[in-house]
Tab-separated table of C-alpha atoms in Angstrom:
chain	number	residue	atom	x	y	z
A	1	UNK	CA	-13.727	-44.325	25.726
A	2	UNK	CA	-15.361	-44.016	29.258
A	3	UNK	CA	-17.626	-41.079	29.372
A	4	UNK	CA	-16.004	-39.757	32.624
A	5	UNK	CA	-12.721	-39.745	30.815
A	6	UNK	CA	-14.080	-37.845	27.699
A	7	UNK	CA	-15.695	-35.070	30.166
A	8	UNK	CA	-12.337	-34.554	32.015
A	9	UNK	CA	-10.406	-34.176	28.811
A	10	UNK	CA	-13.242	-31.536	27.500
A	11	UNK	CA	-12.395	-29.738	31.183
A	12	UNK	CA	-8.674	-29.626	30.342
A	13	UNK	CA	-9.047	-28.218	27.022
A	14	UNK	CA	-11.049	-25.244	28.684
A	15	UNK	CA	-8.138	-24.458	31.204
A	16	UNK	CA	-9.205	-26.431	34.135
A	17	UNK	CA	-6.187	-28.284	35.868
A	18	UNK	CA	-7.822	-30.607	38.032
A	19	UNK	CA	-11.020	-32.447	37.955
A	20	UNK	CA	-12.966	-35.134	39.744
A	21	UNK	CA	-16.338	-36.553	40.182
A	22	UNK	CA	-18.508	-36.941	43.547
A	23	UNK	CA	-21.842	-38.573	44.211
A	24	UNK	CA	-24.587	-35.613	45.332
A	25	UNK	CA	-25.188	-37.065	48.601
A	26	UNK	CA	-25.079	-35.326	52.046
A	27	UNK	CA	-21.319	-34.006	52.914
A	28	UNK	CA	-19.514	-35.667	55.646
A	29	UNK	CA	-18.529	-32.362	56.798
A	30	UNK	CA	-22.228	-30.957	56.846
A	31	UNK	CA	-22.683	-31.378	60.465
A	32	UNK	CA	-19.091	-29.352	61.421
A	33	UNK	CA	-20.405	-26.711	59.021
A	34	UNK	CA	-23.582	-26.617	60.858
A	35	UNK	CA	-21.670	-25.940	64.428
A	36	UNK	CA	-19.625	-23.506	62.522
A	37	UNK	CA	-22.624	-21.331	62.063
A	38	UNK	CA	-24.276	-22.065	65.072
A	39	UNK	CA	-21.211	-20.871	66.901
A	40	UNK	CA	-21.208	-17.635	64.579
A	41	UNK	CA	-18.007	-17.879	62.706
A	42	UNK	CA	-19.466	-16.721	59.710
A	43	UNK	CA	-19.498	-13.330	61.288
A	44	UNK	CA	-22.262	-11.054	59.670
A	45	UNK	CA	-22.480	-13.389	56.362
A	46	UNK	CA	-26.152	-14.202	57.549
A	47	UNK	CA	-26.688	-15.165	53.909
A	48	UNK	CA	-24.910	-18.437	54.864
A	49	UNK	CA	-27.319	-19.299	57.702
A	50	UNK	CA	-30.453	-19.262	55.912
A	51	UNK	CA	-32.549	-22.256	55.915
A	52	UNK	CA	-32.519	-22.526	52.112
A	53	UNK	CA	-28.877	-22.326	52.390
A	54	UNK	CA	-28.262	-25.098	54.772
A	55	UNK	CA	-30.733	-27.220	53.072
A	56	UNK	CA	-29.004	-26.897	49.725
A	57	UNK	CA	-25.492	-27.345	51.356
A	58	UNK	CA	-26.841	-30.611	52.798
A	59	UNK	CA	-28.432	-31.830	50.012
A	60	UNK	CA	-27.019	-30.667	46.820
A	61	UNK	CA	-28.883	-32.682	44.500
A	62	UNK	CA	-31.764	-30.687	45.253
A	63	UNK	CA	-30.063	-27.801	43.224
A	64	UNK	CA	-30.639	-29.695	39.688
A	65	UNK	CA	-33.691	-32.106	39.305
A	66	UNK	CA	-32.427	-35.600	38.553
A	67	UNK	CA	-28.996	-34.842	39.511
A	68	UNK	CA	-26.883	-38.005	39.624
A	69	UNK	CA	-23.249	-36.476	39.491
A	70	UNK	CA	-21.283	-33.296	40.298
A	71	UNK	CA	-18.093	-32.775	38.206
A	72	UNK	CA	-15.528	-30.733	40.437
A	73	UNK	CA	-12.897	-28.417	38.859
A	74	UNK	CA	-10.059	-26.258	39.470
A	75	UNK	CA	-8.890	-23.329	37.652
A	76	UNK	CA	-5.287	-21.887	38.610
A	77	UNK	CA	-4.499	-18.356	39.144
A	78	UNK	CA	-0.982	-16.794	39.586
A	79	UNK	CA	0.421	-16.552	42.753
A	80	UNK	CA	1.328	-13.298	44.421
A	81	UNK	CA	4.915	-11.901	43.566
A	82	UNK	CA	7.227	-10.165	45.741
A	83	UNK	CA	7.538	-6.801	44.870
A	84	UNK	CA	9.895	-3.643	45.970
A	85	UNK	CA	6.528	-1.778	45.858
A	86	UNK	CA	5.974	-3.257	49.471
A	87	UNK	CA	9.050	-1.702	50.711
A	88	UNK	CA	7.305	1.467	49.790
A	89	UNK	CA	5.165	3.129	52.575
A	90	UNK	CA	2.619	4.658	50.099
A	91	UNK	CA	1.880	1.248	48.586
A	92	UNK	CA	-1.073	-0.815	49.382
A	93	UNK	CA	-1.566	-4.787	48.861
A	94	UNK	CA	-4.409	-6.434	46.905
A	95	UNK	CA	-4.983	-10.193	47.148
A	96	UNK	CA	-3.604	-12.117	44.024
A	97	UNK	CA	-6.918	-13.667	43.043
A	98	UNK	CA	-8.354	-10.050	42.912
A	99	UNK	CA	-5.884	-8.840	40.428
A	100	UNK	CA	-7.690	-10.712	37.693
A	101	UNK	CA	-11.011	-10.304	36.115
A	102	UNK	CA	-13.820	-11.502	38.125
A	103	UNK	CA	-13.360	-15.130	38.624
A	104	UNK	CA	-17.147	-15.494	39.031
A	105	UNK	CA	-17.461	-14.767	35.161
A	106	UNK	CA	-14.478	-16.521	33.799
A	107	UNK	CA	-15.478	-19.699	35.884
A	108	UNK	CA	-19.193	-19.809	35.090
A	109	UNK	CA	-18.373	-19.163	31.547
A	110	UNK	CA	-16.034	-21.975	31.270
A	111	UNK	CA	-18.296	-24.290	33.099
A	112	UNK	CA	-21.235	-23.538	30.890
A	113	UNK	CA	-19.056	-24.214	28.023
A	114	UNK	CA	-18.387	-27.646	29.560
A	115	UNK	CA	-22.072	-28.398	30.434
A	116	UNK	CA	-23.147	-27.629	26.936
A	117	UNK	CA	-20.742	-30.433	25.585
A	118	UNK	CA	-22.415	-33.072	27.713
A	119	UNK	CA	-25.189	-33.919	25.692
A	120	UNK	CA	-22.565	-34.450	22.911
A	121	UNK	CA	-20.363	-36.213	24.505
A	122	UNK	CA	-22.955	-38.474	26.439
A	123	UNK	CA	-25.058	-38.974	23.219
A	124	UNK	CA	-28.215	-37.784	24.720
A	125	UNK	CA	-29.835	-34.732	26.072
A	126	UNK	CA	-27.821	-33.913	29.587
A	127	UNK	CA	-29.182	-31.681	32.212
A	128	UNK	CA	-26.385	-29.374	34.182
A	129	UNK	CA	-26.096	-26.593	36.308
A	130	UNK	CA	-22.869	-24.605	36.630
A	131	UNK	CA	-22.012	-23.495	40.259
A	132	UNK	CA	-19.300	-21.015	41.540
A	133	UNK	CA	-19.083	-19.964	45.147
A	134	UNK	CA	-21.850	-17.827	45.037
A	135	UNK	CA	-24.051	-21.355	44.981
A	136	UNK	CA	-24.939	-22.993	48.264
A	137	UNK	CA	-22.495	-25.853	47.933
A	138	UNK	CA	-19.463	-26.881	50.323
A	139	UNK	CA	-17.175	-26.660	47.538
A	140	UNK	CA	-13.943	-27.326	49.272
A	141	UNK	CA	-15.075	-30.440	50.510
A	142	UNK	CA	-16.605	-31.434	47.332
A	143	UNK	CA	-13.305	-30.749	45.657
A	144	UNK	CA	-11.667	-32.937	48.422
A	145	UNK	CA	-14.012	-35.856	47.988
A	146	UNK	CA	-13.699	-35.798	44.183
A	147	UNK	CA	-9.852	-36.210	44.678
A	148	UNK	CA	-8.498	-32.825	43.764
A	149	UNK	CA	-6.571	-32.039	46.625
A	150	UNK	CA	-6.255	-31.887	50.742
A	151	UNK	CA	-7.915	-29.517	52.825
A	152	UNK	CA	-5.149	-27.646	54.598
A	153	UNK	CA	-4.768	-25.831	58.063
A	154	UNK	CA	-5.951	-22.512	56.344
A	155	UNK	CA	-9.156	-24.497	55.215
A	156	UNK	CA	-8.294	-24.050	51.563
A	157	UNK	CA	-7.948	-27.012	49.091
A	158	UNK	CA	-4.215	-27.887	48.074
A	159	UNK	CA	-3.958	-29.382	44.659
A	160	UNK	CA	-1.025	-31.632	43.946
A	161	UNK	CA	1.411	-29.189	41.862
A	162	UNK	CA	-1.062	-26.131	41.917
A	163	UNK	CA	-1.365	-25.375	45.674
A	164	UNK	CA	-3.916	-23.398	46.974
A	165	UNK	CA	-4.121	-20.791	43.901
A	166	UNK	CA	-6.977	-22.270	42.678
A	167	UNK	CA	-10.822	-20.973	41.967
A	168	UNK	CA	-13.099	-23.857	42.325
A	169	UNK	CA	-16.391	-24.853	40.644
A	170	UNK	CA	-18.793	-27.414	40.168
A	171	UNK	CA	-21.087	-28.988	37.375
A	172	UNK	CA	-24.212	-30.684	38.372
A	173	UNK	CA	-25.717	-33.218	36.080
A	174	UNK	CA	-28.041	-35.632	35.605
A	175	UNK	CA	-25.328	-38.344	33.949
A	176	UNK	CA	-24.439	-41.082	36.029
A	177	UNK	CA	-20.640	-40.842	36.288
A	178	UNK	CA	-18.268	-42.955	38.551
A	179	UNK	CA	-17.176	-41.380	41.607
A	180	UNK	CA	-13.454	-40.870	42.186
A	181	UNK	CA	-11.763	-41.052	45.531
A	182	UNK	CA	-10.132	-38.720	47.751
A	183	UNK	CA	-6.179	-38.350	48.086
A	184	UNK	CA	-4.553	-40.368	50.609
A	185	UNK	CA	-2.524	-38.998	53.214
A	186	UNK	CA	-2.334	-35.617	54.864
A	187	UNK	CA	0.618	-33.195	54.057
A	188	UNK	CA	-0.395	-30.694	56.554
A	189	UNK	CA	-0.510	-33.338	59.442
A	190	UNK	CA	3.101	-32.152	61.036
A	191	UNK	CA	3.114	-28.319	59.622
A	192	UNK	CA	1.463	-25.166	61.531
A	193	UNK	CA	3.274	-22.629	59.454
A	194	UNK	CA	-0.216	-20.985	58.091
A	195	UNK	CA	-1.893	-21.087	61.668
A	196	UNK	CA	1.213	-19.338	63.132
A	197	UNK	CA	1.656	-16.980	60.421
A	198	UNK	CA	-2.165	-15.596	60.387
A	199	UNK	CA	-1.839	-12.001	61.784
A	200	UNK	CA	-5.139	-12.141	63.794
A	201	UNK	CA	-4.742	-16.254	64.883
A	202	UNK	CA	-8.270	-16.664	62.731
A	203	UNK	CA	-7.184	-20.216	61.752
A	204	UNK	CA	-9.220	-22.538	64.138
A	205	UNK	CA	-7.907	-26.274	64.986
A	206	UNK	CA	-10.516	-27.981	63.001
A	207	UNK	CA	-9.268	-26.371	59.607
A	208	UNK	CA	-11.853	-23.988	59.498
A	209	UNK	CA	-11.749	-20.029	59.777
A	210	UNK	CA	-13.217	-17.532	62.175
A	211	UNK	CA	-14.397	-14.988	59.935
A	212	UNK	CA	-14.623	-12.307	62.568
A	213	UNK	CA	-11.073	-12.008	62.798
A	214	UNK	CA	-9.982	-12.979	59.120
A	215	UNK	CA	-8.309	-9.889	57.352
A	216	UNK	CA	-9.811	-10.976	54.090
A	217	UNK	CA	-13.570	-10.999	55.100
A	218	UNK	CA	-12.948	-7.687	57.276
A	219	UNK	CA	-11.435	-5.962	54.203
A	220	UNK	CA	-14.238	-7.870	51.583
A	221	UNK	CA	-17.310	-9.096	53.256
A	222	UNK	CA	-17.668	-6.851	56.173
A	223	UNK	CA	-19.623	-3.557	56.144
A	224	UNK	CA	-19.290	-0.991	58.926
A	225	UNK	CA	-16.158	-0.306	61.140
A	226	UNK	CA	-13.364	-2.938	61.711
A	227	UNK	CA	-12.830	-3.626	65.072
A	228	UNK	CA	-10.200	-1.233	66.291
A	229	UNK	CA	-7.777	-3.984	67.790
A	230	UNK	CA	-7.747	-5.575	64.336
A	231	UNK	CA	-6.867	-2.417	62.404
A	232	UNK	CA	-3.114	-2.620	63.039
A	233	UNK	CA	-2.850	-6.271	61.714
A	234	UNK	CA	-4.108	-5.263	58.221
A	235	UNK	CA	-0.973	-3.466	57.380
A	236	UNK	CA	-1.286	-1.992	54.037
A	237	UNK	CA	-3.779	-4.657	52.982
A	238	UNK	CA	-6.618	-2.952	51.084
A	239	UNK	CA	-8.487	-5.885	49.762
A	240	UNK	CA	-7.934	-9.642	50.883
A	241	UNK	CA	-4.818	-11.306	52.658
A	242	UNK	CA	-2.567	-14.110	51.002
A	243	UNK	CA	-0.469	-14.730	54.238
A	244	UNK	CA	-1.555	-18.165	55.111
A	245	UNK	CA	-1.266	-19.081	51.461
A	246	UNK	CA	2.154	-17.394	50.925
A	247	UNK	CA	3.808	-19.207	53.636
A	248	UNK	CA	2.583	-22.609	52.744
A	249	UNK	CA	4.935	-25.098	51.428
A	250	UNK	CA	2.627	-26.867	49.009
A	251	UNK	CA	2.676	-23.439	47.193
A	252	UNK	CA	6.336	-23.486	46.501
A	253	UNK	CA	7.370	-23.877	42.985
A	254	UNK	CA	4.087	-24.471	41.671
A	255	UNK	CA	2.681	-24.770	38.022
A	256	UNK	CA	0.893	-21.746	36.647
A	257	UNK	CA	-2.204	-22.203	34.335
A	258	UNK	CA	-2.937	-20.636	31.135
A	259	UNK	CA	-5.421	-17.800	32.299
A	260	UNK	CA	-5.249	-14.315	31.764
A	261	UNK	CA	-2.678	-12.224	33.402
A	262	UNK	CA	-3.381	-9.475	36.039
A	263	UNK	CA	-5.368	-6.653	34.929
A	264	UNK	CA	-4.564	-4.266	38.164
A	265	UNK	CA	-1.605	-3.664	40.192
A	266	UNK	CA	-1.217	-5.802	43.275
A	267	UNK	CA	0.355	-2.534	45.043
A	268	UNK	CA	-1.977	0.346	44.408
A	269	UNK	CA	-0.698	4.035	45.676
A	270	UNK	CA	-2.566	4.620	48.563
A	271	UNK	CA	-2.687	8.431	48.617
A	272	UNK	CA	-3.728	8.347	44.855
A	273	UNK	CA	-6.538	5.978	45.487
A	274	UNK	CA	-7.942	7.575	48.440
A	275	UNK	CA	-8.263	10.828	46.332
A	276	UNK	CA	-10.761	8.722	44.153
A	277	UNK	CA	-14.484	9.596	43.511
A	278	UNK	CA	-16.596	6.598	43.351
A	279	UNK	CA	-16.860	6.909	39.787
A	280	UNK	CA	-13.063	6.921	39.194
A	281	UNK	CA	-13.023	3.779	41.851
A	282	UNK	CA	-15.639	1.953	39.792
A	283	UNK	CA	-13.902	3.025	36.538
A	284	UNK	CA	-10.659	0.977	37.489
A	285	UNK	CA	-11.984	-1.802	39.382
A	286	UNK	CA	-14.964	-2.545	37.242
A	287	UNK	CA	-15.061	-6.335	36.331
A	288	UNK	CA	-12.546	-7.374	39.034
A	289	UNK	CA	-13.458	-9.048	42.510
A	290	UNK	CA	-12.193	-5.759	44.188
A	291	UNK	CA	-15.685	-4.526	43.652
A	292	UNK	CA	-17.079	-6.733	46.160
A	293	UNK	CA	-15.651	-4.558	48.886
A	294	UNK	CA	-17.903	-1.833	48.105
A	295	UNK	CA	-16.528	1.902	47.344
A	296	UNK	CA	-17.063	2.890	51.096
A	297	UNK	CA	-15.492	-0.318	52.466
A	298	UNK	CA	-12.305	0.295	50.179
A	299	UNK	CA	-12.121	3.902	51.382
A	300	UNK	CA	-12.083	2.411	55.076
A	301	UNK	CA	-9.460	-0.118	54.312
A	302	UNK	CA	-7.240	2.623	52.560
A	303	UNK	CA	-7.795	4.787	55.495
A	304	UNK	CA	-6.527	2.108	57.718
A	305	UNK	CA	-3.552	1.396	55.541
A	306	UNK	CA	-2.377	5.124	55.517
A	307	UNK	CA	-2.354	5.171	59.316
A	308	UNK	CA	-0.335	1.693	59.547
A	309	UNK	CA	1.980	3.070	56.349
A	310	UNK	CA	2.355	6.703	57.362
A	311	UNK	CA	3.251	7.802	53.830
A	312	UNK	CA	4.088	11.457	53.651
A	313	UNK	CA	0.948	13.598	52.861
A	314	UNK	CA	-1.346	10.855	54.899
A	315	UNK	CA	-2.591	13.159	57.591
A	316	UNK	CA	-3.709	16.062	55.329
A	317	UNK	CA	-5.543	13.671	52.921
A	318	UNK	CA	-7.537	11.907	56.151
A	319	UNK	CA	-8.203	15.410	57.456
A	320	UNK	CA	-9.891	16.473	54.332
A	321	UNK	CA	-11.626	13.270	53.740
A	322	UNK	CA	-12.882	13.864	57.286
A	323	UNK	CA	-14.283	17.531	56.450
A	324	UNK	CA	-16.489	16.034	53.783
A	325	UNK	CA	-17.384	12.622	55.145
A	326	UNK	CA	-21.133	12.060	56.578
A	327	UNK	CA	-20.960	8.344	57.288
A	328	UNK	CA	-20.706	8.065	61.162
A	329	UNK	CA	-18.659	4.664	60.764
A	330	UNK	CA	-16.145	5.690	58.344
A	331	UNK	CA	-15.858	9.176	60.414
A	332	UNK	CA	-14.939	6.892	63.478
A	333	UNK	CA	-12.353	4.969	61.213
A	334	UNK	CA	-11.035	8.402	59.642
A	335	UNK	CA	-10.690	10.056	63.251
A	336	UNK	CA	-8.889	6.734	64.546
A	337	UNK	CA	-6.361	6.847	61.568
A	338	UNK	CA	-5.845	10.228	62.404
A	339	UNK	CA	-4.944	9.792	65.915
A	340	UNK	CA	-2.346	6.925	64.741
A	341	UNK	CA	-0.492	9.499	62.942
A	342	UNK	CA	-0.638	12.058	66.189
């Protein structure tokens, strides 16, 4: 049996549902990525524009001496489930992917297990490097080139049967494996549902995202105050945004993988969480992606969600927080939230 077939079979055993191979050459979309950076669409994510980061994305083979192939994989996670909790003004909303244990740890562990099997499958010592989205690689483009799916207008990879609810990962290796071909066609060619549904119109015509307007970026990566004109668009979101995925036809009737189920609720009680100390917040969200927002960022998001949803007791909680808060940017958000409540 061909080595690539054996490796893919091993990947499926580990829970990956899609798998393909590309050569470690310069991505076709690298020039478009450069232009995206130069236009400032990465917002405050300055690490994306570092010279060493750009260089690695241009030449992924440099991340592993002797690299000859890149194995691209996808690990599914459950789609967001509608809940009556969303009709209750005191409930917030957390993006579906963040309800699970931190995918960086889960995905990296599985990739390391797969990498450890390469030598036995190949019959010789094989070098490898496991990569998740913290590594400088254009992973969505790599997955597309490997035949895992298509890039939608929301910039996400859509895999047949699994939609865009996938964690992507890569395994660089010095094994020479024949590359796969991209999937033909473009199921998004005549559809603009995600573009029209985006609350802040952050989706650009070339299937990239203006992070400066993206609610996922603003509630997770952004540090400091969220622009006042975008705050009402957050609604009850306190971490991430699933809107562009929820409206996608390719995400209807998708199959679920065998990954672990949610470890936290997707609809936290806003007032309860706003009363958390930093220690209490960390105790609840440790080992989940929610930690990425930081305690201050999460409280900022909660304050905006309280103003937008107006549950009983919101003004009292915000006023109490204002009296003890010292950070200028968070104080400004608290004052804004109180003003919205009149």
